[in-house]
Short mmCIF file of C-alpha atoms in Angstrom, two decimals:
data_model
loop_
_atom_site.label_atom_id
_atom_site.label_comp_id
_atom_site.label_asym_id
_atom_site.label_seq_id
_atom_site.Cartn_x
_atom_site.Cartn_y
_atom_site.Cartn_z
CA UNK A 6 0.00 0.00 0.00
CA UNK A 7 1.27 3.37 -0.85
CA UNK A 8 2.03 6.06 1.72
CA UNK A 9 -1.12 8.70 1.20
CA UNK A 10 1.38 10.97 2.93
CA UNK A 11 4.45 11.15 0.62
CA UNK A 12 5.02 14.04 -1.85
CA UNK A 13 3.91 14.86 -4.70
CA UNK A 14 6.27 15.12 -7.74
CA UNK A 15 6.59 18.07 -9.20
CA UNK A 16 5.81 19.28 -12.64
CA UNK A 17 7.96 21.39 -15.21
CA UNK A 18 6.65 25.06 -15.84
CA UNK A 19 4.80 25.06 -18.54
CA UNK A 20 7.55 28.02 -19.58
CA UNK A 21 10.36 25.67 -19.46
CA UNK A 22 8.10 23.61 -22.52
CA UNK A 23 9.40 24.39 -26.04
CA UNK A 24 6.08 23.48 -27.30
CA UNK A 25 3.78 25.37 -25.16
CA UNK A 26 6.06 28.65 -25.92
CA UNK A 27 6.40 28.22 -29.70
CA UNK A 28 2.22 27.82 -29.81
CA UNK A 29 1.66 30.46 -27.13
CA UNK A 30 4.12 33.44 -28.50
CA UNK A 31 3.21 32.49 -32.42
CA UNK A 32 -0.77 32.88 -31.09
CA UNK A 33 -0.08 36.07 -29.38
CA UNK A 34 1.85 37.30 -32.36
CA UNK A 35 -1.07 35.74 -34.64
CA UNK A 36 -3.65 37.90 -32.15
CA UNK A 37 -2.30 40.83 -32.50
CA UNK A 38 -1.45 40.65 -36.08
CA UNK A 39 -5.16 40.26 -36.23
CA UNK A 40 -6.25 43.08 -34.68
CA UNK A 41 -3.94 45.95 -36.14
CA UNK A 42 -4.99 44.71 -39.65
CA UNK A 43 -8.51 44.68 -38.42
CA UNK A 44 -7.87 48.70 -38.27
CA UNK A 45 -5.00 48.95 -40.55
CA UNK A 46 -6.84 47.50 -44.11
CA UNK A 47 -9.55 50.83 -43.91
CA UNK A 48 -6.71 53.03 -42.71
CA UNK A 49 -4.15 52.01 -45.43
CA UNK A 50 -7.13 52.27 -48.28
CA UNK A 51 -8.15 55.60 -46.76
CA UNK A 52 -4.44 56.80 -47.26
CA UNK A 53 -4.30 55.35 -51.14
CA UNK A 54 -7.32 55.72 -52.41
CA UNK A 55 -8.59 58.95 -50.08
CA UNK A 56 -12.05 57.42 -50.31
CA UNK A 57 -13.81 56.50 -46.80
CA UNK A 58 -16.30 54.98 -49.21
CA UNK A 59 -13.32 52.78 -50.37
CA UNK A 60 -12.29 52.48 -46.72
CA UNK A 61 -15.82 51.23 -45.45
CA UNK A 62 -15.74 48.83 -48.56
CA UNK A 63 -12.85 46.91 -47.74
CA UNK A 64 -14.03 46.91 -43.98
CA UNK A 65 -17.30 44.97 -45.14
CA UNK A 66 -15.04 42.90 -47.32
CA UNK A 67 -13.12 41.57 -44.38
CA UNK A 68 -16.34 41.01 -42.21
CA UNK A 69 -17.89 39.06 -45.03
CA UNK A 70 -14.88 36.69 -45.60
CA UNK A 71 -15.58 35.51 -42.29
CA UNK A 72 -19.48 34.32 -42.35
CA UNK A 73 -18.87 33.37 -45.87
CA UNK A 74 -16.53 31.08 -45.45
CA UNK A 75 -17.04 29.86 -41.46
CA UNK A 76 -18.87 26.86 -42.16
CA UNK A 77 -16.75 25.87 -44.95
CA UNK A 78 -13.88 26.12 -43.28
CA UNK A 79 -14.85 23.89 -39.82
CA UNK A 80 -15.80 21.33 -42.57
CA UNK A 81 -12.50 21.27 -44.45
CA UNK A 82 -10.15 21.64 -41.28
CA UNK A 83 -11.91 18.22 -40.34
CA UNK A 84 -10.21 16.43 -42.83
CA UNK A 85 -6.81 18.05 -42.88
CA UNK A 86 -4.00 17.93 -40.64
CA UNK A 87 -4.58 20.84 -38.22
CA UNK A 88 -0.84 22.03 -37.86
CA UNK A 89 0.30 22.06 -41.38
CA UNK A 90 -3.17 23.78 -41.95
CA UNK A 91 -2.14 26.38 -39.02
CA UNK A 92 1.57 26.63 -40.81
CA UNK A 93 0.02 27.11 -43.83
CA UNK A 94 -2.06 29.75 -42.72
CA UNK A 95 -0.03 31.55 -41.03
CA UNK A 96 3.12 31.73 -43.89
CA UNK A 97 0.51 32.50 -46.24
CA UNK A 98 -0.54 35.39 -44.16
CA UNK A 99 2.73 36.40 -43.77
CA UNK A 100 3.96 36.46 -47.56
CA UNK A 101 0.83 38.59 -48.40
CA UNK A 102 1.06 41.45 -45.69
CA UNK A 103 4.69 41.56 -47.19
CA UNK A 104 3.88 42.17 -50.48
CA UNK A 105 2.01 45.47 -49.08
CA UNK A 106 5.03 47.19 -48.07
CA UNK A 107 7.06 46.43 -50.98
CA UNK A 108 4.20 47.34 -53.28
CA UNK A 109 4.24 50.96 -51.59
CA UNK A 110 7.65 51.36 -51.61
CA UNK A 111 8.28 50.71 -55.57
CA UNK A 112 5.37 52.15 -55.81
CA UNK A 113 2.81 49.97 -57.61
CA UNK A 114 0.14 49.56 -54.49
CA UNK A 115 -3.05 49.33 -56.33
CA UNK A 116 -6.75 49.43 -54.56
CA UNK A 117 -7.14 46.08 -56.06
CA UNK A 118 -4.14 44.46 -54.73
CA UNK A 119 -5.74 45.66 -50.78
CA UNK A 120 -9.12 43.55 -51.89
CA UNK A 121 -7.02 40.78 -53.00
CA UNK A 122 -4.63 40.80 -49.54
CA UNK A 123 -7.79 41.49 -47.80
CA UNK A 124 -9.42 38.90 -49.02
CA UNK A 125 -6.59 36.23 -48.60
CA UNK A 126 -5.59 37.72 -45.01
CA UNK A 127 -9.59 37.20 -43.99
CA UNK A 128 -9.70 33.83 -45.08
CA UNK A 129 -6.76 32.61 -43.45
CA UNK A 130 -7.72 34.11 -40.24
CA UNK A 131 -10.88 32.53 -40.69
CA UNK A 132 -9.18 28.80 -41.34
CA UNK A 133 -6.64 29.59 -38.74
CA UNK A 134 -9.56 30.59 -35.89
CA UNK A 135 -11.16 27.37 -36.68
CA UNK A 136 -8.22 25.36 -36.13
CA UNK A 137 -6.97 27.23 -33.27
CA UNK A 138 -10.33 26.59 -31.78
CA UNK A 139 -11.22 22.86 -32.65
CA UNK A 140 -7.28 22.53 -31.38
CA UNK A 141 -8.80 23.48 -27.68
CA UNK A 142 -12.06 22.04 -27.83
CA UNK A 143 -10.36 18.84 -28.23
CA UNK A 144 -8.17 19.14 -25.45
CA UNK A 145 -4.84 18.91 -27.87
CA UNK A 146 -3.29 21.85 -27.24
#
């Protein structure tokens, strides 16, 4: 019979896990990214186009990404692998807020390239919410 008294081991930190850190920080990182393009996509169309009609436009375009494609998405992300579907996401992401910068600096930022990055940066962060989320529903994070 065991002693009911004796010690409990003790755990590692969860900050001394090289897992835990690389999906915590690169979900904080992925947060944030989300919100300042959230307010940056009007803001930047405002400052090309100088049309808050424009602005509001690729606001809506954003919003509707999302309920267009939510259902979709949980439905797909079933039948994929959830982290190369959460890489994927996230270098695509990555390789299209890039191309804003060096559009505006050569100068050939068009109001139709912002739809297009809008459009792909709202659909990944669609695709990456759902997997981020089915990821902690199902207790695997």
């Amino acid at each position: 019979m065991a002693d009911m008294h004796a010690t409990p081991t003790r755990t590692a930190s969860l900050w001394r896990n090289r897992d835990y850190l690389l999906l915590w920080g690169g979900q904080a990182i992925s947060s944030i990214g989300c919100g300042v393009t959230q307010i940056a996509w009007p803001l930047l169309t405002l400052a090309v186009t100088r049309s808050p009609a424009q602005a509001g436009f690729v606001g809506a375009v954003r919003a509707l990404i999302y309920v267009l494609l939510v259902l979709p998405a949980g439905a797909l992300l079933d039948r994929w692998d959830r982290k190369r579907a959460m890489i994927l996401c996230a270098s695509g992401c990555a390789l299209v807020l890039v191309s804003i910068p060096l559009a505006l600096v050569f100068g050939h930022l068009t109001l139709a390239h912002i739809y297009l990055a809008t459009l792909i940066e709202g659909a990944r962060n669609v695709f990456f919410s759902a997997v981020s989320g089915s990821l902690r529903s199902s207790g695997r994070c």
